[in-house]
Tab-separated table of C-alpha atoms in Angstrom:
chain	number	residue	atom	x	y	z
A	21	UNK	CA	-43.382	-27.511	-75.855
A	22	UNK	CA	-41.312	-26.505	-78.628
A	23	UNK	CA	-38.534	-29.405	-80.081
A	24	UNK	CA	-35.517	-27.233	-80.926
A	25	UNK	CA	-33.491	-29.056	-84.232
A	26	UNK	CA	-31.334	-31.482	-83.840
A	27	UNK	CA	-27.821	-31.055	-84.987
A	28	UNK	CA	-25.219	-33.234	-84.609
A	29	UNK	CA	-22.083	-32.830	-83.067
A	30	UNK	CA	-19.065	-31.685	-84.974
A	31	UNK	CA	-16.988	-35.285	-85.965
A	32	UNK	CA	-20.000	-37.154	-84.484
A	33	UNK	CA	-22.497	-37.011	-87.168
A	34	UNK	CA	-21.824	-40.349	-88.526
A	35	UNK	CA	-24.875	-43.143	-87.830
A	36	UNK	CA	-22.602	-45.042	-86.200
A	37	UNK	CA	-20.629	-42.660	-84.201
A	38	UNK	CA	-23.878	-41.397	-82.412
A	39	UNK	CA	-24.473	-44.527	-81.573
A	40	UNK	CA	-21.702	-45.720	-80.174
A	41	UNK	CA	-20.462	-42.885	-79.031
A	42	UNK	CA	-22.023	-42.522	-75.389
A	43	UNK	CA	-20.753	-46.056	-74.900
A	44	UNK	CA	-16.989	-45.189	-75.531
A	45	UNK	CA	-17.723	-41.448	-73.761
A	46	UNK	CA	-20.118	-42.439	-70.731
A	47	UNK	CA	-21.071	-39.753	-68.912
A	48	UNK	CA	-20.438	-39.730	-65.168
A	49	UNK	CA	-22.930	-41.742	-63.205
A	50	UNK	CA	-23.437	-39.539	-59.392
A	51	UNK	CA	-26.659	-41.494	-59.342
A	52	UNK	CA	-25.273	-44.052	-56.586
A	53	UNK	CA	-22.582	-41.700	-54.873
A	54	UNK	CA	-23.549	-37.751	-55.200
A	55	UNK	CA	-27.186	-38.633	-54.651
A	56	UNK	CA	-29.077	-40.930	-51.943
A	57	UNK	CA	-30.503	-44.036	-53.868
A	58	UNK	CA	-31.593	-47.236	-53.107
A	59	UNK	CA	-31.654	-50.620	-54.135
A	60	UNK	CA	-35.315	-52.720	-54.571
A	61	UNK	CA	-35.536	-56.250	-54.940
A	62	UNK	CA	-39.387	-56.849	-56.756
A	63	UNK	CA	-40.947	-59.997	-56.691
A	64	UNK	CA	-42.887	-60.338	-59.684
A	65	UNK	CA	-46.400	-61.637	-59.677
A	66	UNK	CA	-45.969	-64.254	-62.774
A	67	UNK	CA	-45.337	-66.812	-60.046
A	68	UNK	CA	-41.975	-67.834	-61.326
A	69	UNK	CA	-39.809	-66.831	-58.306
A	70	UNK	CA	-37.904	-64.014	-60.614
A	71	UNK	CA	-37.411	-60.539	-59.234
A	72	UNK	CA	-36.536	-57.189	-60.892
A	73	UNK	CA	-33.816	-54.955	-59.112
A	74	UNK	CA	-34.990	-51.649	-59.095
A	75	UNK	CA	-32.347	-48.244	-58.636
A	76	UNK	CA	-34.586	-45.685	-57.088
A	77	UNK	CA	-33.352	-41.742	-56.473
A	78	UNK	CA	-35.634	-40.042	-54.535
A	79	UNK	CA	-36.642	-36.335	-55.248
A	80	UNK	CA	-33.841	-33.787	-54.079
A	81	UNK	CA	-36.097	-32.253	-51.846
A	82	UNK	CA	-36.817	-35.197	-49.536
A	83	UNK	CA	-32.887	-34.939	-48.207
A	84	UNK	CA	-31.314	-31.581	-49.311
A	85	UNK	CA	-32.433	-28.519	-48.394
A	86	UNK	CA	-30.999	-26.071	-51.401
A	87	UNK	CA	-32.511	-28.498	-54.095
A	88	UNK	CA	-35.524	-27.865	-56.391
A	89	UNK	CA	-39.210	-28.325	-55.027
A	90	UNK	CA	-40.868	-31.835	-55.778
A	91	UNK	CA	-42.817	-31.744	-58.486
A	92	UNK	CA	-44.482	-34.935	-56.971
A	93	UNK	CA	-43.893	-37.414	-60.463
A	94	UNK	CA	-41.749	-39.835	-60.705
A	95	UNK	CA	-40.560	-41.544	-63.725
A	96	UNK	CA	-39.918	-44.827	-64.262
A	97	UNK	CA	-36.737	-45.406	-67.106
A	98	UNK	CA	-35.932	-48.744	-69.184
A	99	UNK	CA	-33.296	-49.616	-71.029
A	100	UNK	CA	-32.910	-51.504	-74.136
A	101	UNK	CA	-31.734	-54.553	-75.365
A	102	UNK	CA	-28.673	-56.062	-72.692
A	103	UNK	CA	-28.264	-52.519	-71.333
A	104	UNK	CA	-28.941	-51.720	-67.880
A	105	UNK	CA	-29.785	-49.709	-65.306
A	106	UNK	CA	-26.107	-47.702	-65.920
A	107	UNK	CA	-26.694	-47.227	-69.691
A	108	UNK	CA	-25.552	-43.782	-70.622
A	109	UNK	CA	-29.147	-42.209	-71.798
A	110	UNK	CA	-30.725	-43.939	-68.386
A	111	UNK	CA	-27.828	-41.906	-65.917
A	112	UNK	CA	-27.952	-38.471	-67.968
A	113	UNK	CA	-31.928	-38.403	-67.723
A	114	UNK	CA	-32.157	-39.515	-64.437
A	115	UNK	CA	-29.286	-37.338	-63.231
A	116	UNK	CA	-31.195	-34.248	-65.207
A	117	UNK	CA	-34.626	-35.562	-64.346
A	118	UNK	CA	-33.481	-35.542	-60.202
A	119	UNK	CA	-32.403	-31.837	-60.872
A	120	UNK	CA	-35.765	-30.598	-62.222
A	121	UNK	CA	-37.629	-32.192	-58.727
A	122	UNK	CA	-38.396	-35.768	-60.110
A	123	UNK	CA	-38.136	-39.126	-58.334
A	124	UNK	CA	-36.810	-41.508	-60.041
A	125	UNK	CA	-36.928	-45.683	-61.004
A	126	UNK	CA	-34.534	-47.092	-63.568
A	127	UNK	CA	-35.506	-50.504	-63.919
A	128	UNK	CA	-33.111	-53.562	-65.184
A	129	UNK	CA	-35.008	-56.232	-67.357
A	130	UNK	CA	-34.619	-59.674	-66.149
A	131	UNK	CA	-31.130	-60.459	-65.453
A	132	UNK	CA	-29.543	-57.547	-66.499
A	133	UNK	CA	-27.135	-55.431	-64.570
A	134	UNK	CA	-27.243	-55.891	-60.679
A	135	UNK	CA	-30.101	-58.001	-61.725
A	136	UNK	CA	-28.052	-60.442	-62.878
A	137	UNK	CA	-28.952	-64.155	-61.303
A	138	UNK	CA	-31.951	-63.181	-59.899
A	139	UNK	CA	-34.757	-64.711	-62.350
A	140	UNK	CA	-34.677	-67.892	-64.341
A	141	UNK	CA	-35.481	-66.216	-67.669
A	142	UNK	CA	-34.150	-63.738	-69.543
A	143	UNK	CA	-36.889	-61.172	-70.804
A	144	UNK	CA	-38.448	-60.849	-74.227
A	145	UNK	CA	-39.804	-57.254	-76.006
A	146	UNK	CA	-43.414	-57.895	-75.128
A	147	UNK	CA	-42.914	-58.651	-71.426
A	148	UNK	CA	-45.625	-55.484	-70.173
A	149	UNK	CA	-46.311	-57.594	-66.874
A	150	UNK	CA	-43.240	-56.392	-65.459
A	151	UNK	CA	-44.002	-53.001	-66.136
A	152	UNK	CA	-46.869	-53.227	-65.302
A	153	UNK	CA	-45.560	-55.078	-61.741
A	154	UNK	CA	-43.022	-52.061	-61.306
A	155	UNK	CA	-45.761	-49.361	-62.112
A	156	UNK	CA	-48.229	-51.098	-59.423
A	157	UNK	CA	-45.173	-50.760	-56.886
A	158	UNK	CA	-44.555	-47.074	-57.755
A	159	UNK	CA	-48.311	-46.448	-57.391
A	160	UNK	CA	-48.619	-47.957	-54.072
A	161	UNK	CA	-45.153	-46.892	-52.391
A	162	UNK	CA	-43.807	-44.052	-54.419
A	163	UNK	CA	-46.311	-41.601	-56.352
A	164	UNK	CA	-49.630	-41.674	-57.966
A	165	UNK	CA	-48.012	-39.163	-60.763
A	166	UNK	CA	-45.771	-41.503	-63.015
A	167	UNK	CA	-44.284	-41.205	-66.181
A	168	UNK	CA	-42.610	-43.844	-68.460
A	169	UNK	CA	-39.212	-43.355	-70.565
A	170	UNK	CA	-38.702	-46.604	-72.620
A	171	UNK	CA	-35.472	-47.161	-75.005
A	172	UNK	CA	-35.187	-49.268	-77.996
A	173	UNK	CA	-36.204	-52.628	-77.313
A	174	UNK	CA	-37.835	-51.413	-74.262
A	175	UNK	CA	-39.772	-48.389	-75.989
A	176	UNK	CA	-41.565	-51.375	-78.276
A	177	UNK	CA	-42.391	-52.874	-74.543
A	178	UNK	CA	-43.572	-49.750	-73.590
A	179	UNK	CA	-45.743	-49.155	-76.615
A	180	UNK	CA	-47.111	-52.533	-76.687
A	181	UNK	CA	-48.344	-52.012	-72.715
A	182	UNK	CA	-49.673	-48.612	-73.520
A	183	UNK	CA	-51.824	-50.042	-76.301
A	184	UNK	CA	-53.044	-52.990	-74.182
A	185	UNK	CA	-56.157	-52.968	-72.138
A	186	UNK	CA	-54.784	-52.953	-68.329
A	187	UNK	CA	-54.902	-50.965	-65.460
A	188	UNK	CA	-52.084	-48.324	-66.616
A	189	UNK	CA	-50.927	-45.947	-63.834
A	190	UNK	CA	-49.199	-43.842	-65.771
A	191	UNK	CA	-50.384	-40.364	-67.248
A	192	UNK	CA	-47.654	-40.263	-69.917
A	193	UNK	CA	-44.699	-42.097	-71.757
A	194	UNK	CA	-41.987	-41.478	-73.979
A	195	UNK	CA	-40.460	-44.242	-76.932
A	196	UNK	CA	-37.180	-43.313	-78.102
A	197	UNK	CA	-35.833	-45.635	-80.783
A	198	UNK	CA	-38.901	-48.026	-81.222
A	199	UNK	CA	-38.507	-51.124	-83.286
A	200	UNK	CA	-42.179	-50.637	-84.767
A	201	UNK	CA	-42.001	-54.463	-86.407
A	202	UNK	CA	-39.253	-56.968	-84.851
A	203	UNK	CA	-39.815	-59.952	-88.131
A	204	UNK	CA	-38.575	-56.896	-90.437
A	205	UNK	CA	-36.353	-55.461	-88.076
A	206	UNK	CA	-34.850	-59.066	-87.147
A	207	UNK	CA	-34.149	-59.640	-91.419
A	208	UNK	CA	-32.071	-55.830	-91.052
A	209	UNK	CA	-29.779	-56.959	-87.858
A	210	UNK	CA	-29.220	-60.556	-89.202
A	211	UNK	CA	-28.067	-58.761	-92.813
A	212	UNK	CA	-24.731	-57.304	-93.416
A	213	UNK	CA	-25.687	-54.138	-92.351
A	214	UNK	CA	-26.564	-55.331	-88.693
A	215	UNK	CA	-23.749	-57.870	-88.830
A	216	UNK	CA	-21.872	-55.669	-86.282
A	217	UNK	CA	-24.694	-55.031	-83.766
A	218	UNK	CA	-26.120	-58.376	-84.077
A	219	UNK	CA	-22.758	-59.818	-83.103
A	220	UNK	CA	-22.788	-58.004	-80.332
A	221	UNK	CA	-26.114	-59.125	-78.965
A	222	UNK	CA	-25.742	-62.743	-79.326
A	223	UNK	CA	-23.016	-62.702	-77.685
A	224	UNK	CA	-23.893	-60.971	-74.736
A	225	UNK	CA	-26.862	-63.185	-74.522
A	226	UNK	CA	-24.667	-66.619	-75.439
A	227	UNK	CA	-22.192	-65.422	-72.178
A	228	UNK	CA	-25.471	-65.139	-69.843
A	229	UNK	CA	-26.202	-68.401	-71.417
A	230	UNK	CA	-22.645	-70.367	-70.754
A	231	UNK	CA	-22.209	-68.451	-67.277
A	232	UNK	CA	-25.408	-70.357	-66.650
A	233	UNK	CA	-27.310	-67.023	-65.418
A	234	UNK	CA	-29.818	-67.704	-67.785
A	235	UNK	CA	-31.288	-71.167	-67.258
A	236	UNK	CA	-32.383	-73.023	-70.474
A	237	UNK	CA	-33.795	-76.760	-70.655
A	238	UNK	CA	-30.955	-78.887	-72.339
A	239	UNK	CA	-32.786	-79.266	-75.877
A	240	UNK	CA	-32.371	-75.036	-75.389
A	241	UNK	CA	-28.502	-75.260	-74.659
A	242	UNK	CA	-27.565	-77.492	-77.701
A	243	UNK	CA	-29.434	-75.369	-79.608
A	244	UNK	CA	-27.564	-72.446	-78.787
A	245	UNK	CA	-24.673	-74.100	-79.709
A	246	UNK	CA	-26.416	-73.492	-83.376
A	247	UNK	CA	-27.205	-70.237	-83.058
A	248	UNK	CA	-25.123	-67.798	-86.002
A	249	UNK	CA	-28.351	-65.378	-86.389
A	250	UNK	CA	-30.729	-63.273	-84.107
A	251	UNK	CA	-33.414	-65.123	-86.087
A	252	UNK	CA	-31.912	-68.522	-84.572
A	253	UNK	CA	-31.921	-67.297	-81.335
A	254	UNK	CA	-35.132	-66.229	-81.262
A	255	UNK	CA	-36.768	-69.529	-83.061
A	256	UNK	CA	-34.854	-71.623	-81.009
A	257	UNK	CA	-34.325	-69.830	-77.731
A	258	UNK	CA	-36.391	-66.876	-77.006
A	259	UNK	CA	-39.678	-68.241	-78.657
A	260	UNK	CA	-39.732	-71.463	-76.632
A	261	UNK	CA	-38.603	-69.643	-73.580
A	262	UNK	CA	-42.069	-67.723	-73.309
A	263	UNK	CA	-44.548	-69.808	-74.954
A	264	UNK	CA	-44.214	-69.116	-78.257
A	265	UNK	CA	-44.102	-71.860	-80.736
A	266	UNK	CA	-41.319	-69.921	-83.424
A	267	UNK	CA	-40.118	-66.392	-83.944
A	268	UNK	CA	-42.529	-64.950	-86.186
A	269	UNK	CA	-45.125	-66.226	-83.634
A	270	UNK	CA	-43.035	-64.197	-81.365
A	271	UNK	CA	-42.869	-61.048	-83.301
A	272	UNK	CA	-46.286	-61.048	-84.852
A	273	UNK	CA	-47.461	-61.162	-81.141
A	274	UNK	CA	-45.284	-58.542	-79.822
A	275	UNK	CA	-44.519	-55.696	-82.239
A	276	UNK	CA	-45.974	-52.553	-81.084
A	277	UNK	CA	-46.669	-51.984	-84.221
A	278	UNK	CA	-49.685	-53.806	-83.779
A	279	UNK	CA	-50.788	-52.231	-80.714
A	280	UNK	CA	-49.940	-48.215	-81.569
A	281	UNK	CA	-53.528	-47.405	-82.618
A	282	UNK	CA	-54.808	-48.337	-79.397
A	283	UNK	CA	-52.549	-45.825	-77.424
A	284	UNK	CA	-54.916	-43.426	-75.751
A	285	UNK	CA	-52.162	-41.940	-73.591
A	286	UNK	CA	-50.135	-39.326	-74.485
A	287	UNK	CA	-46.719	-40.069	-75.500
A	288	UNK	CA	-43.763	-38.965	-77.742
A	289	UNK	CA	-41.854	-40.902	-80.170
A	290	UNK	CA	-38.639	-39.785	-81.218
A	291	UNK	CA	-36.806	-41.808	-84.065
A	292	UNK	CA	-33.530	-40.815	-86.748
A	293	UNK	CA	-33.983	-41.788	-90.261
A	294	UNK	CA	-29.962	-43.070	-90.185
A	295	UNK	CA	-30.831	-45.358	-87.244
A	296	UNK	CA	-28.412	-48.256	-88.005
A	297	UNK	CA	-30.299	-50.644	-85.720
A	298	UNK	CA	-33.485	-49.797	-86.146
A	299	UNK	CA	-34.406	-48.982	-89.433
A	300	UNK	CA	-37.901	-46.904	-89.606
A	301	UNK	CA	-39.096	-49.547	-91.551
A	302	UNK	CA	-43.129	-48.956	-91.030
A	303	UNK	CA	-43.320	-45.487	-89.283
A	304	UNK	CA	-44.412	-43.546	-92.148
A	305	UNK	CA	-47.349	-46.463	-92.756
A	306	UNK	CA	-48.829	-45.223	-89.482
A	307	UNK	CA	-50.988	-42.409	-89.701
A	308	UNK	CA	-49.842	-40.407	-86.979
A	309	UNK	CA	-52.072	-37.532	-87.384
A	310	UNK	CA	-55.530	-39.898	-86.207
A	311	UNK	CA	-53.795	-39.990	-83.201
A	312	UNK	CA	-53.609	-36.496	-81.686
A	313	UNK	CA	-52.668	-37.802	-78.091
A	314	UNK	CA	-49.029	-38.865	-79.754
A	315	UNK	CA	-46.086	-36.077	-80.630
A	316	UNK	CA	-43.863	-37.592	-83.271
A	317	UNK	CA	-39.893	-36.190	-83.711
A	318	UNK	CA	-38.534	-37.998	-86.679
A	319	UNK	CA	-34.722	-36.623	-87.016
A	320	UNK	CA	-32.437	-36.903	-90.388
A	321	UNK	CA	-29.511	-37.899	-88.100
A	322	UNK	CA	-28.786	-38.668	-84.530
A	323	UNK	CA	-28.350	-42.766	-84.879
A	324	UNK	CA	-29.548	-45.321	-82.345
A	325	UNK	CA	-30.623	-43.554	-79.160
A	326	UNK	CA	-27.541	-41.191	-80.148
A	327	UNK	CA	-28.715	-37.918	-80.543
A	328	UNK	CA	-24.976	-36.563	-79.355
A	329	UNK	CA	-24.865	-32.570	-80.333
A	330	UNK	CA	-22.561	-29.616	-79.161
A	331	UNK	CA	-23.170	-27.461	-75.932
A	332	UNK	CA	-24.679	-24.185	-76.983
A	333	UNK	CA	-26.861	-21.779	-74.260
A	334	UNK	CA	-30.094	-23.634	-74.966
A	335	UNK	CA	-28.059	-26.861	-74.469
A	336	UNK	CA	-25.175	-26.041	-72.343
A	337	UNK	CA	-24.184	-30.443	-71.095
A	338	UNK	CA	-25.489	-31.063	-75.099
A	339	UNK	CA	-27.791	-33.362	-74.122
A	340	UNK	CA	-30.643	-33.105	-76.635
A	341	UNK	CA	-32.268	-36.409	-76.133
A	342	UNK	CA	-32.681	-35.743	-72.103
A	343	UNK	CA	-33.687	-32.112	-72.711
A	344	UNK	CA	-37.102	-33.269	-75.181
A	345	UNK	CA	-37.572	-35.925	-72.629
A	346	UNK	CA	-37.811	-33.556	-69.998
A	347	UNK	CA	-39.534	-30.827	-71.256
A	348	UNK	CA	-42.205	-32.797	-72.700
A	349	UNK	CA	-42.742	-34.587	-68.926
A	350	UNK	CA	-42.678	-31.120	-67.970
A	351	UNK	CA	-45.112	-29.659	-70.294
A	352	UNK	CA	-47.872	-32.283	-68.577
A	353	UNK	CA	-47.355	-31.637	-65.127
């Protein structure tokens, strides 16, 4: 496949901008009314009682007769950290991904989106038994040809479970926006560079927390009453939560950093040097080129999970991002 350059668009080439923008500018989601879907309530297999609700589209083909042919894959998306199954880059691949004859999972994390209420816990960056609970589903009920889109906090997930010695049932993946090393990504957010982001994570989490969805032990609530950095939260909430005894525990344990050189998948990793969330931090300390199975595209601009550019013929909806995604998927049917 060939990665055509990444320009931004016109007025949107700011870090921040292509960031933020698909959040102010959503595309429209068809995914629940233009095309059949439904909904999946998963058990998970930790024992805790929590489930996972699951938005599957099936291929085109299986209902409409002027569609595209079934390629037979599915692909199973994740979004990042308190996004959901209707985060912009999840609806514009999935919508583009149904065109081109794929079925399709997005997956919420632990109490996220429609998922909301249905699991004790939150979920944490490391948490590969869920994927690997959702992939074992697909396998057995959907397709035996999977792929894996991760975002963000979910494409360190999806790097740590590709990297782990398990039963994978997947033939490919793709990481967009990795945070390679969450200690030195957690000291960025928590400085006044993050302020604005981190601000807006702790308090989605702090609502989940006081609308009780998430349910903490009462040492856990009081300490959240504390909590002023993502640092706190995770030493004092997340951390404890999972088993961990403090965050760098937590992060040494779970930053795909760690696991990358075990990958023996293919994958692509796509990353923008003005990422104002995720800085790139230790991606040029890997050495990439000892592991073949792994395309890199490492943009000057396009933000976090951004990537927002102008139509043109090659690009005429100017989705770059879903157009890489897809191609590359394509390129190992």
């Amino acid at each position: 496949m060939e990665s055509p350059h990444f320009r931004p668009k016109r007025f949107v080439s700011g870090k921040h901008a292509q960031t933020i923008y698909s959040t102010l500018f959503p595309p429209e989601n068809p995914l629940r009314t233009s095309y059949y879907h439904e909904d999946i309530l998963l058990n998970v297999s930790d024992g805790s009682g929590d489930a996972l609700w699951l938005e599957h589209n099936p291929p085109l083909s299986s209902y409409r007769k002027s569609s595209p042919p079934a390629n037979g894959h599915y692909i199973l998306m994740i979004h990042g950290m308190e996004g959901d199954s209707e985060s912009s880059y999840l609806v514009s691949l999935a919508t583009s991904a149904l065109e081109r004859g794929y079925g399709v999972i997005r997956m919420n994390l632990r109490n996220c989106g429609r998922g909301r209420g249905f699991s004790k816990k939150s979920y944490y960056a490391g948490q590969s038994e869920d994927v690997q609970d959702v992939l074992d589903f697909m396998y057995e009920s959907l397709s035996r040809k999977i792929f894996v889109s991760g975002f963000s906090l979910s494409a360190n997930l999806i790097l740590k479970f590709f990297g782990e010695s398990r039963d994978h049932k997947a033939l490919a993946f793709s990481a967009v926006s990795p945070p390679l090393d969450l200690a030195k990504n957690c000291v960025f957010i928590d400085s006044i560079a993050g302020r604005f982001y981190r601000n807006h994570f702790i308090g989605s989490f702090k609502k989940k927390i006081k609308d009780g969805v998430v349910k903490l032990t009462p040492k856990q609530i009081e300490d959240s009453k504390k909590v002023k950095t993502f640092f706190d939260f995770d030493d004092m909430i997340t951390a404890p939560s999972f088993g961990y005894h403090s965050a760098m525990e937590y992060y040494k344990a779970n930053s795909c950093i760690s696991f990358i050189p075990f990958i023996r998948h293919p994958g692509i990793l796509i990353h923008a040097e003005d990422d104002p969330v995720v800085p790139l931090f230790e991606w040029n300390s890997i050495q990439w080129k000892k592991l073949p199975n792994l395309k890199t595209i490492l943009t000057e601009k396009g933000g976090h999970v951004g990537f927002v550019t102008k139509s043109s013929p090659e690009l005429p909806d100017g989705l770059w991002l879903t157009k890489i995604l897809l191609d590359y998927f394509d390129s190992r049917l």
